[in-house]
Tab-separated table of C-alpha atoms and ligand atoms in Angstrom:
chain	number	residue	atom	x	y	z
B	1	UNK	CA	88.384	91.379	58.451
B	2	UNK	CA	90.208	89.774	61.175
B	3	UNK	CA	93.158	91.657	62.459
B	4	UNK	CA	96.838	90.370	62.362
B	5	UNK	CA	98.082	89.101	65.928
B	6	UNK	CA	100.991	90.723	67.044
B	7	UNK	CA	103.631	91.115	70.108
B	8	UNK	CA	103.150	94.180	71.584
B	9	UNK	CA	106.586	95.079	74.441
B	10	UNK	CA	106.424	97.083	77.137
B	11	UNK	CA	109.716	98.214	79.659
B	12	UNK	CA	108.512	98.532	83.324
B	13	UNK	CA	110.954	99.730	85.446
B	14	UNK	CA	109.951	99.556	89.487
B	15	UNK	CA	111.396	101.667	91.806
B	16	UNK	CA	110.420	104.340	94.707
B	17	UNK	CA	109.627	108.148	93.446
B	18	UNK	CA	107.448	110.996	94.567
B	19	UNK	CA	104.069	111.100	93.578
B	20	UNK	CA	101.511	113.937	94.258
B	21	UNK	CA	98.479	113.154	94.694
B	22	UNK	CA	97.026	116.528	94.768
B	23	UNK	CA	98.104	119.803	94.083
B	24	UNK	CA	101.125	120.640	96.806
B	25	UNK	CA	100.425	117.028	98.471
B	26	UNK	CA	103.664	114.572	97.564
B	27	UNK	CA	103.872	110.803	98.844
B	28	UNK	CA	107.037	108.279	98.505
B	29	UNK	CA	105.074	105.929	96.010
B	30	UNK	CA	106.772	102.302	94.690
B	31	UNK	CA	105.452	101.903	91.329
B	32	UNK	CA	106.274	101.242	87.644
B	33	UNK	CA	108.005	103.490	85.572
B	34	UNK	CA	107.611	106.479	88.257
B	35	UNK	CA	103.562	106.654	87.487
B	36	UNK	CA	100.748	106.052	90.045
B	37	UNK	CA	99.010	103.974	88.528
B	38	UNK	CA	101.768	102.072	86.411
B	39	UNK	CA	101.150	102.501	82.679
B	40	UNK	CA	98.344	101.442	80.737
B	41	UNK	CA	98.823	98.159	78.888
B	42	UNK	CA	97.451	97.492	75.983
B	43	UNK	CA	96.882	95.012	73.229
B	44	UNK	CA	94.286	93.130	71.034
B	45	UNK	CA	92.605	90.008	72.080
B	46	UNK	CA	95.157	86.847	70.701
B	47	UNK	CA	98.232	89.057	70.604
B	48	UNK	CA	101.550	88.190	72.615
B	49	UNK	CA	102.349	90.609	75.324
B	50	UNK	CA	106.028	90.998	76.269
B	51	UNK	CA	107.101	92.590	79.650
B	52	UNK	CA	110.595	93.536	80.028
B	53	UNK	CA	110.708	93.999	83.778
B	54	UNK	CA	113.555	95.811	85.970
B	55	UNK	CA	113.511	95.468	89.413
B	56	UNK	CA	114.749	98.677	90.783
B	57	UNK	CA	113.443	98.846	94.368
B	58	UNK	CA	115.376	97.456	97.327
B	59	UNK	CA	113.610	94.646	98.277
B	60	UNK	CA	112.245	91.962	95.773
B	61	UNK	CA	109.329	91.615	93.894
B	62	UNK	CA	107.350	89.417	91.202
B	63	UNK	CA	104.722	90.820	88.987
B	64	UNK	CA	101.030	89.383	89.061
B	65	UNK	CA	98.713	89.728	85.533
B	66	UNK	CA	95.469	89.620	87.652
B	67	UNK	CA	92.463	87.435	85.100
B	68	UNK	CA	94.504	86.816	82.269
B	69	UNK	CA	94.215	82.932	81.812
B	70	UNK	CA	98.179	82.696	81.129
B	71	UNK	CA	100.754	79.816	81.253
B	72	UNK	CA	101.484	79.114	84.674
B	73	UNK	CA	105.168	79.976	84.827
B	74	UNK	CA	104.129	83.647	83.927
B	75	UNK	CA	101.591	83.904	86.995
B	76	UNK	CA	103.842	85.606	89.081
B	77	UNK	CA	103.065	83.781	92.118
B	78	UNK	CA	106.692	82.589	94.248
B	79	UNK	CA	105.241	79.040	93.877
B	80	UNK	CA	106.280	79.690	89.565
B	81	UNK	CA	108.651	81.823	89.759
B	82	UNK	CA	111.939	82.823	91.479
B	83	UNK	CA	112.021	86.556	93.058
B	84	UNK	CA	113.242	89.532	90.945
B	85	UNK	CA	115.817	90.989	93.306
B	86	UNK	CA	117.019	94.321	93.461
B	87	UNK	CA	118.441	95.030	90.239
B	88	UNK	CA	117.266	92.019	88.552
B	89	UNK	CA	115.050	91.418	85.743
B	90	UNK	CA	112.350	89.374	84.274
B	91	UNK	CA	111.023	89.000	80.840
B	92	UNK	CA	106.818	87.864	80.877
B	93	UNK	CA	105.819	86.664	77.649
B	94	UNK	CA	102.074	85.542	77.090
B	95	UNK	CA	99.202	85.675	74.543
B	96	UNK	CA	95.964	87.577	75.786
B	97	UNK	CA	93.380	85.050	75.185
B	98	UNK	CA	90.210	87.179	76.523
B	99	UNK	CA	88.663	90.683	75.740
B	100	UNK	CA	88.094	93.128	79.162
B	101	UNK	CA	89.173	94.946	81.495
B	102	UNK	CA	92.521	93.454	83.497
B	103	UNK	CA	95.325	94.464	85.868
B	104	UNK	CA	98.661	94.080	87.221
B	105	UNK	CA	99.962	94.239	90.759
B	106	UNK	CA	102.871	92.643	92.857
B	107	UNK	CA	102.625	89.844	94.291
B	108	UNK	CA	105.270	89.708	96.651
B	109	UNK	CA	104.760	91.737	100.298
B	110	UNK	CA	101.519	92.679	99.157
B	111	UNK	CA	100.342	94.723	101.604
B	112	UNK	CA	103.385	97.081	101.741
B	113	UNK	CA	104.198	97.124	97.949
B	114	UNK	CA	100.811	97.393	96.801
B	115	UNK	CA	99.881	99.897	99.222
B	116	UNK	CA	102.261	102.116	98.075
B	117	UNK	CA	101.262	101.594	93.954
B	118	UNK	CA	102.610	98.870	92.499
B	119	UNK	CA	99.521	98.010	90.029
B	120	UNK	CA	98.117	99.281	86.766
B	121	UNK	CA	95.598	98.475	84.429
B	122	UNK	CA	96.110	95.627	81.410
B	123	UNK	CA	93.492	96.093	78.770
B	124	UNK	CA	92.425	93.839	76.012
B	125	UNK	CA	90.408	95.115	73.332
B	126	UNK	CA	88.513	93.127	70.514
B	127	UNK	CA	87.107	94.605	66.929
B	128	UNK	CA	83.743	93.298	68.342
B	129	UNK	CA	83.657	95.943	71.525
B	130	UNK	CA	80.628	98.118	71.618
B	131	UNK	CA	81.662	101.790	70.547
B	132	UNK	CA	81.209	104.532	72.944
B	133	UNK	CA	82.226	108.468	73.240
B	134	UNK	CA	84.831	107.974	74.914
B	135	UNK	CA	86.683	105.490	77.125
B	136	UNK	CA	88.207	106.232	80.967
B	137	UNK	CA	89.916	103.746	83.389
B	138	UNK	CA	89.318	104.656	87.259
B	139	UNK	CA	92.026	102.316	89.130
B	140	UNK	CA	90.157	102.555	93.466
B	141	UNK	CA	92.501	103.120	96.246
B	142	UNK	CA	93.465	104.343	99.381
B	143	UNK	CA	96.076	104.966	101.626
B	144	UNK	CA	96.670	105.685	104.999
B	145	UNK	CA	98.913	108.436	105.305
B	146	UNK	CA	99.541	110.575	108.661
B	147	UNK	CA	100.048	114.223	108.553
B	148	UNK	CA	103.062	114.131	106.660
B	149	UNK	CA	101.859	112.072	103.945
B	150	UNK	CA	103.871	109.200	105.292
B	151	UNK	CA	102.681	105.869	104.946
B	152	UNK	CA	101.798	104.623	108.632
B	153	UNK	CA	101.627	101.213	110.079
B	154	UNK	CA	100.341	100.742	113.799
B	155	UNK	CA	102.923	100.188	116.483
B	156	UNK	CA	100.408	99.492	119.118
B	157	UNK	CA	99.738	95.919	119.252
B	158	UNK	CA	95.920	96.073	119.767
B	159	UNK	CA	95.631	98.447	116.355
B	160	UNK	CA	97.907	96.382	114.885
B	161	UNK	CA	95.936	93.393	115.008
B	162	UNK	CA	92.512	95.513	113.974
B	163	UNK	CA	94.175	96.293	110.915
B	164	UNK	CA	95.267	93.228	110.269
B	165	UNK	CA	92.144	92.279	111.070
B	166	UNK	CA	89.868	94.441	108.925
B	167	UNK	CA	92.446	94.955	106.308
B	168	UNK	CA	94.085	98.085	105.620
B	169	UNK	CA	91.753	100.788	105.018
B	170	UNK	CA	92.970	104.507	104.298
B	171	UNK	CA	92.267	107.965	104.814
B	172	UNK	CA	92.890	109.122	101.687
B	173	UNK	CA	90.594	108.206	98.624
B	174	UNK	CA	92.359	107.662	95.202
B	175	UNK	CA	91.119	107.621	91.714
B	176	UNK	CA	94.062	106.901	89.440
B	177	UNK	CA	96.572	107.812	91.791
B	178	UNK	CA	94.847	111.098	92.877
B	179	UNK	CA	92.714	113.000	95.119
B	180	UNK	CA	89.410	114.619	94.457
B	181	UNK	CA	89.479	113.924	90.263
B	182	UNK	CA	87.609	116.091	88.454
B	183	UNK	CA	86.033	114.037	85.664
B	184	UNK	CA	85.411	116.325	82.446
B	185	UNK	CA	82.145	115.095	80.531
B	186	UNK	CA	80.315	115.601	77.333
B	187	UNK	CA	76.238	116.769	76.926
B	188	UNK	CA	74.828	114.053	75.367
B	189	UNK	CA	77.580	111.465	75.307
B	190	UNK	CA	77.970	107.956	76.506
B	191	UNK	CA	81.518	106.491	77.896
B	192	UNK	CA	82.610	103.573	79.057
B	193	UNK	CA	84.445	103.341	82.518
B	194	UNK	CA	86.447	100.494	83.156
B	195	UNK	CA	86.856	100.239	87.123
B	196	UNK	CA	89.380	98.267	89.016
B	197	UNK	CA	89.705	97.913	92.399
B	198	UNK	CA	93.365	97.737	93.601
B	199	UNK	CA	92.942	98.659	97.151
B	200	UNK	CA	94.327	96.863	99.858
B	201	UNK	CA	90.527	96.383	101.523
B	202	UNK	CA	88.128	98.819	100.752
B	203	UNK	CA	84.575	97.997	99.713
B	204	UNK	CA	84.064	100.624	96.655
B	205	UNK	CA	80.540	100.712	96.587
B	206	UNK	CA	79.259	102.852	93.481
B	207	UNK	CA	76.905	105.638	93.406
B	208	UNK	CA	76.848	108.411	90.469
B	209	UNK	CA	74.145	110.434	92.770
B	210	UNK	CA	71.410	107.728	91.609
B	211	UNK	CA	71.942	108.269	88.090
B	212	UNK	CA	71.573	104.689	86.399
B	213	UNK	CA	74.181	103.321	84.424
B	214	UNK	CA	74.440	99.845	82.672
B	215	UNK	CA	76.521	97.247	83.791
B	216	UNK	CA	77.969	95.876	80.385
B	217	UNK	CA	81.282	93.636	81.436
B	218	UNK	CA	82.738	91.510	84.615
B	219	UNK	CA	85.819	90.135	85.233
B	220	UNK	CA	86.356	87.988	82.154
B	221	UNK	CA	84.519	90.563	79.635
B	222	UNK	CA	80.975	91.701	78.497
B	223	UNK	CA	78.067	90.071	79.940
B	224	UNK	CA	75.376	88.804	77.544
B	225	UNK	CA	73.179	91.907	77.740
B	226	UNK	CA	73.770	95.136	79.373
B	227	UNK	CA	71.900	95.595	82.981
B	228	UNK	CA	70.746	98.844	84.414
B	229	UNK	CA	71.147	99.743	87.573
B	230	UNK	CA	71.886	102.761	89.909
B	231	UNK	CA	74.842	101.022	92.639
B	232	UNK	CA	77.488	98.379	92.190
B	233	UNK	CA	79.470	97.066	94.790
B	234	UNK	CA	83.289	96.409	93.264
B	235	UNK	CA	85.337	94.488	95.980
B	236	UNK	CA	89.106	94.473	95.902
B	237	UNK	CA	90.544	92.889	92.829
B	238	UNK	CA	87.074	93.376	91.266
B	239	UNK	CA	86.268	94.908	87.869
B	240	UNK	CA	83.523	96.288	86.150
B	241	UNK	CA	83.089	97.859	83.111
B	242	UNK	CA	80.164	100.265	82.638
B	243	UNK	CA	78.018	102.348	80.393
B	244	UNK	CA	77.690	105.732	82.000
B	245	UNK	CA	75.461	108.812	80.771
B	246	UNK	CA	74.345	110.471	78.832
B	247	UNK	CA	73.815	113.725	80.527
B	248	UNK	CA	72.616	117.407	80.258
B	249	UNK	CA	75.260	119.904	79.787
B	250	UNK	CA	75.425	121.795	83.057
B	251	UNK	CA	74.681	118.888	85.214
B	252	UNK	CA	76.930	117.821	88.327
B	253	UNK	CA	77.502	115.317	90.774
B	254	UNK	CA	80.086	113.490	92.880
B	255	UNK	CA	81.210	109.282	91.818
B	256	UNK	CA	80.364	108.405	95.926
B	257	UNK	CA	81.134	105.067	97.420
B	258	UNK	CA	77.733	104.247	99.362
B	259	UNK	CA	78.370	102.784	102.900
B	260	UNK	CA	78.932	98.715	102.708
B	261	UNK	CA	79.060	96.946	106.071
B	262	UNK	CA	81.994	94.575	105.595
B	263	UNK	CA	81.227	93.624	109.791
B	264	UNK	CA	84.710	94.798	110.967
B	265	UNK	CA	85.782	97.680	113.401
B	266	UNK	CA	85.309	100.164	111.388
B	267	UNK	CA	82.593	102.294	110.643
B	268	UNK	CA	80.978	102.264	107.456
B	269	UNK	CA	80.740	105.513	105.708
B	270	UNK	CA	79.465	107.319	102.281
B	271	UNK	CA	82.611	109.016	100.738
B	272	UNK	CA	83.339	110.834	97.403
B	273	UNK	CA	85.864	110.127	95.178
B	274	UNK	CA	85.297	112.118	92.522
B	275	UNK	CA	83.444	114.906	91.220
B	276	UNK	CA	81.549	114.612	87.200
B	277	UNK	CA	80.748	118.227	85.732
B	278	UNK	CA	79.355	117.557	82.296
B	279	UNK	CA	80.032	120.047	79.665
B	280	UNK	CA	78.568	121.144	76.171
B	281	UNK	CA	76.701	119.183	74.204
B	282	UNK	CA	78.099	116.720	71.618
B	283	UNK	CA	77.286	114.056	68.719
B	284	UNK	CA	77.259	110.574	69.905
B	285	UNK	CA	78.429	107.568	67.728
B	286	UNK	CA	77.655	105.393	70.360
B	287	UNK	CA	76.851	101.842	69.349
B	288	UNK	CA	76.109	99.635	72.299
B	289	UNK	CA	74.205	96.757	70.937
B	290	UNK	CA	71.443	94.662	73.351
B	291	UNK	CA	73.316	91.710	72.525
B	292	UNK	CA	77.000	91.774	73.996
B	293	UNK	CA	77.911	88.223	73.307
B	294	UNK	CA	76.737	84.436	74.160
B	295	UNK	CA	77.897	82.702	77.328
B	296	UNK	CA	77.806	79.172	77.456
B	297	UNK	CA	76.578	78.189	81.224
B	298	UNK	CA	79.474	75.676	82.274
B	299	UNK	CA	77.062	73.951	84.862
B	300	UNK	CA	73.710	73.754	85.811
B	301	UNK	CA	72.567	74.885	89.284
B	302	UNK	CA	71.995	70.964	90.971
B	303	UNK	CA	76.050	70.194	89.631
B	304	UNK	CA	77.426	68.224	91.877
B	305	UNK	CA	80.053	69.121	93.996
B	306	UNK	CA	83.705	68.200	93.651
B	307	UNK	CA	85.187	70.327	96.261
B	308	UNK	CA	84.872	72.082	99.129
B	309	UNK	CA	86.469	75.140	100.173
B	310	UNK	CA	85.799	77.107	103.412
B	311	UNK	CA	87.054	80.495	104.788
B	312	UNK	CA	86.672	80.757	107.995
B	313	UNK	CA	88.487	83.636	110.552
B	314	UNK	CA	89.720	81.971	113.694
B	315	UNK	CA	91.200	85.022	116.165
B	316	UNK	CA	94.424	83.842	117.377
B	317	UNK	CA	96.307	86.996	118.960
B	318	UNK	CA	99.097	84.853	119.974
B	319	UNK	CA	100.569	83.779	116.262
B	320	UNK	CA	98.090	85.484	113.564
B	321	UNK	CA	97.401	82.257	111.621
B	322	UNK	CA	93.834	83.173	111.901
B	323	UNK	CA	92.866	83.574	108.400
B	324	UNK	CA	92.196	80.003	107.049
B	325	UNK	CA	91.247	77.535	103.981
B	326	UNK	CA	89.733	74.492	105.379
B	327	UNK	CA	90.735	74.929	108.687
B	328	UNK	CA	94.377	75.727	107.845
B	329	UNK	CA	96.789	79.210	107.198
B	330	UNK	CA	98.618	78.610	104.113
B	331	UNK	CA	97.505	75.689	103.024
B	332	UNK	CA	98.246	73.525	99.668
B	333	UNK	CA	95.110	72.578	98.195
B	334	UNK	CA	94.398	68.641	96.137
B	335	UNK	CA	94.960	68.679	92.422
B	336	UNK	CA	92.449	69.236	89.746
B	337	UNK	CA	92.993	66.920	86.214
B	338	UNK	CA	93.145	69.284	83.509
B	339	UNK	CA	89.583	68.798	81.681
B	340	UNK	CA	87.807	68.005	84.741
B	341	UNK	CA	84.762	70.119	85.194
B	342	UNK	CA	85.276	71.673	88.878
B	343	UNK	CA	82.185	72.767	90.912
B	344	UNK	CA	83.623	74.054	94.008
B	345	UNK	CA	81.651	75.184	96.907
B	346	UNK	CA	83.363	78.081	98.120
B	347	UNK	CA	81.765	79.206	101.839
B	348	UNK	CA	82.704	81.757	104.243
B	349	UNK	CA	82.170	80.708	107.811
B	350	UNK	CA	83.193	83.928	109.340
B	351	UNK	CA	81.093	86.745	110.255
B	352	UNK	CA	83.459	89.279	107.643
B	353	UNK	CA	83.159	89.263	103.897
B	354	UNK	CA	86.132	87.888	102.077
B	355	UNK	CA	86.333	88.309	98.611
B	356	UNK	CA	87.681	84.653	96.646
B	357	UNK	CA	90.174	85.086	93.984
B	358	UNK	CA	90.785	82.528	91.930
B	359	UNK	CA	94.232	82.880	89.833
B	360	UNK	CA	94.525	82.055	85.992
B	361	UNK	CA	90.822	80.789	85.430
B	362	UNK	CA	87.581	82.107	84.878
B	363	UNK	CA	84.814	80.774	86.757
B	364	UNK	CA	81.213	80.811	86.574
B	365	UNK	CA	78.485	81.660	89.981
B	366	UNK	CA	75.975	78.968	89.685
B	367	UNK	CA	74.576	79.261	92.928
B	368	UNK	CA	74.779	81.639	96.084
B	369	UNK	CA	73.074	80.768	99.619
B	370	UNK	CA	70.699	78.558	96.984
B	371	UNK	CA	69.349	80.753	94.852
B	372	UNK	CA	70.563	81.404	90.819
B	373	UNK	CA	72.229	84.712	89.654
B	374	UNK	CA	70.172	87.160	88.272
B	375	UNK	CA	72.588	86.963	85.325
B	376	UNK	CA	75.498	84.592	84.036
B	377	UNK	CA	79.225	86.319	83.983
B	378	UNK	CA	82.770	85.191	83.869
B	379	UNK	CA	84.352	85.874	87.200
B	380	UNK	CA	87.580	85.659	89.040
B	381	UNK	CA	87.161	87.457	91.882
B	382	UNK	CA	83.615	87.420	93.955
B	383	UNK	CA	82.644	88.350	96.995
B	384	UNK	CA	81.796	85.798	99.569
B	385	UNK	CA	79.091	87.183	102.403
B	386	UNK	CA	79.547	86.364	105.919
B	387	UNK	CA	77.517	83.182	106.441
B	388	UNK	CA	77.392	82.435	102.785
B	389	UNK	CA	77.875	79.528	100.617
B	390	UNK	CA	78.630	80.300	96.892
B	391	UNK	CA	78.828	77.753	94.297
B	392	UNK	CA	81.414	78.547	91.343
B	393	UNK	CA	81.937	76.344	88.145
B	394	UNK	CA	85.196	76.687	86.471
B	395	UNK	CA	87.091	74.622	83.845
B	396	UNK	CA	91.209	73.775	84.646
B	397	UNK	CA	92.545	73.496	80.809
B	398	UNK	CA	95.966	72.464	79.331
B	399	UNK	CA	97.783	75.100	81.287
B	400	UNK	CA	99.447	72.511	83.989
B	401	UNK	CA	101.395	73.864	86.533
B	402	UNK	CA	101.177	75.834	90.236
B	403	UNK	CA	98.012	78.233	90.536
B	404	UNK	CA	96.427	80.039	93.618
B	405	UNK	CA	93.256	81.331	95.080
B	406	UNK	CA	93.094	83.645	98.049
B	407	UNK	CA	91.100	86.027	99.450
B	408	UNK	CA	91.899	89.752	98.098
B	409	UNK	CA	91.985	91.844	101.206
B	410	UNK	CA	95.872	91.750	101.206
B	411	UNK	CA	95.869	91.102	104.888
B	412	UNK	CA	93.877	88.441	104.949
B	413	UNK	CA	96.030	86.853	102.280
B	414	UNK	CA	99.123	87.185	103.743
B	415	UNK	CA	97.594	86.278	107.547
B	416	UNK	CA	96.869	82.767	105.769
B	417	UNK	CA	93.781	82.753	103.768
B	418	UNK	CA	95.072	80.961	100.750
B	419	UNK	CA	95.648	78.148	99.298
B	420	UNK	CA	98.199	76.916	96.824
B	421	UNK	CA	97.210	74.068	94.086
B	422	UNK	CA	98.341	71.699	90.601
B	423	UNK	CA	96.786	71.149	87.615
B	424	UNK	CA	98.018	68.357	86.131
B	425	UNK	CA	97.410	66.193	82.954
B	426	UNK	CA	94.912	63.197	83.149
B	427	UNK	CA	96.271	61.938	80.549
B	428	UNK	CA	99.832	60.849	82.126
B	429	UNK	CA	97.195	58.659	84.672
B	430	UNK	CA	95.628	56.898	81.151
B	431	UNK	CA	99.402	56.499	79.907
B	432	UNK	CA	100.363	54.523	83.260
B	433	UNK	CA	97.311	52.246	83.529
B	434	UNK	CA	97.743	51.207	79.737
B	435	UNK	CA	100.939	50.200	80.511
B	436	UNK	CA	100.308	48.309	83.740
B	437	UNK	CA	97.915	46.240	81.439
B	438	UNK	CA	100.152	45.872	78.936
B	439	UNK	CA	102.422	43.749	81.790
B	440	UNK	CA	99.451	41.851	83.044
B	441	UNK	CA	99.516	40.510	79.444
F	1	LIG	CU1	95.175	90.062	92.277
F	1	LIG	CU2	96.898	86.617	93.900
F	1	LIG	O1	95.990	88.382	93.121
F	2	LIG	CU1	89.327	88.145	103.629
């Protein structure tokens, strides 16, 4: 029987606070309700989601609900809403419209209030999930901290432009807010882990020490089928939600991030984030059937195209508006008539990956540098290869208003790669011309 929808309220409070991230190891974190990561949201698919939000750091913020397809007013994007100041509030109020795995972040000053924790994870569960042992949610980060655990920012100009540059990669690797996690597993069970990349720039490249595990959800919820497979490259802003185990009691072995050459100054390097020591035996109830759910393709491959967008990275020491959209820093992108299929063709001139976010929308890879996707998914964030061309299909409904898409590496974004545009009604248009004829009468 279908379940009741409901509101479910949460009180988020920002403000600064201590945070250790390991044992004897404290930072200055910005975050929500004094936890790093925020707290866990939660609700059903279809229910209404109420944030009561108090502003309580000194500068201002607005909250972002990163792949929930929400009324545009509630985006949290300064082109919807006005800033929270210090001290103020804000209520959000929307209905969660899609199963998966979700997040939340600022989206004001990105890449100093995100950098020091201002996310968390939004989940949205449905009766029809697949049923596993148990259930964890890894939130990826870093931070660059000196030796006093102080956040650092370059004062040099030269490594102040690499980072901005590159994007703000750290020295210290976070899972959920903390160093070297220990990850407590069951003999003989099966879990699903929900990951979320909320770092500023860093490529989080899977590896359970070549272990397969099955790639069962995206972005916008559970692929068709699940897909095996042994790496997984999550890019910031991405999710994925995977099946993971089972294992023999007694067996260990580090979560690694493989080496991914993003083609920036730094070096890329295997790291661990975490280390997996399975425990005893146990019962499974797992229940993960080959059939996750139907997705209906929203475009064949040969679509034609209705727009073009291209990244491209022009250096410019002299003003840093080198991160573009169609030639442009900051730019404010045509319309798109609600009910108008789009097929954009999203390409990436530079020689850096960027990865393309798209705000309040799923969309749908129908094509990259030519060839299909091995599998269809609903997406709103994908990484775009140096030199690549990716074709996305994506539907703009009745939600009218101001929406965004940028690329995720938080420096990039706020250097200028972004682009600000309207959906508006068609129908108004229809409304005018039948009146226009009605005068010609
Ligand atoms: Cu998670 Cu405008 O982004
Ligand atoms: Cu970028």
């Amino acid at each position: 029987m279908k379940q009741k929808n409901k509101t479910v309220e949460y009180h988020l409070t920002t403000s600064e606070f201590t945070w250790e991230i390991a044992a004897g190891k404290s930072i200055h974190a910005w975050g929500f309700n004094k936890q790093l990561p925020g707290p866990v949201l939660r609700a059903n698919v279809g229910d209404e989601l109420v944030i009561h939000l108090v502003n309580n750091l000194e500068e201002a913020t607005t909250i972002h609900w990163h792949g929930i397809r929400l009324p545009a007013s509630m985006d949290g994007t300064d082109g919807v809403q006005q800033m929270i100041e210090p001290g103020g509030v804000f209520e959000y109020r929307f209905i969660v419209p899609d199963a998966g795995t979700f997040w939340y972040h600022a989206h004001t000053n990105e890449t100093v209030q995100m950098e020091r924790g201002m996310y968390g994870a939004l989940i949205v569960d449905d009766e029809t999930d697949p049923v596993f042992d148990e259930e964890r949610i890894f939130m990826i980060d870093d931070m660059k901290l000196n030796n006093r655990n102080e956040f650092t920012k370059p004062s040099w100009f030269l490594p102040r432009m690499m980072e901005r540059h590159d994007g703000r990669q750290g020295n210290t690797l976070l899972l959920n807010g903390r160093e070297n996690l220990v990850i407590n597993m069951q003999g003989g069970q099966t879990e699903r882990w929900r990951l979320i990349n909320s770092s500023s720039a860093r490529y989080f490249h899977l590896h359970l020490d070549g272990k397969p595990f099955k790639l069962i959800g995206t972005d916008g919820g559970l692929l068709e089928h699940p897909v095996s497979m042994n790496e997984i490259l999550v890019t910031p802003g991405e999710r994925v939600d995977i099946a993971v185990g089972p294992f023999a009691e007694g067996e260990k072995f580090p979560m690694e991030s493989l080496a991914y050459n993003r083609t920036t100054f730094l070096t890329p390097k295997r790291e661990t984030f975490a280390n997996v020591i399975v425990g005893e035996g146990r019962a499974t109830k797992l229940n993960l059937p080959e059939r996750l759910r139907m997705i209906e393709p929203l475009a064949k491959q040969d679509s034609a195209i209705t727009r073009k967008v291209i990244m491209s990275v022009d250096p410019r020491l002299r003003d840093g508006k080198d991160f573009r959209i169609n030639g442009h820093a900051h730019v404010n992108d045509k319309p798109v008539i609600a009910g108008e299929l789009q097929v954009w063709e999203v390409s990436n001139t530079s020689l850096m990956d960027h990865p393309f976010h798209l705000h309040g929308f799923f969309f749908q890879v129908i094509e990259e540098n030519g060839k299909a996707p091995a599998f269809i998914s609903w997406k709103d964030t994908y990484n775009v290869k140096p030199k690549s061309k990716v074709k996305i299909a994506w539907m703009p409904d009745h939600r009218t208003g101001t929406w965004m898409y940028h690329c995720h590496i938080l420096e990039h974004h706020a250097a200028g790669m972004m682009a600000m545009f309207k959906v508006i009604d068609g129908s108004t248009k229809y409304e005018e011309k039948a009146v226009t004829h009605v005068h010609h009468h």
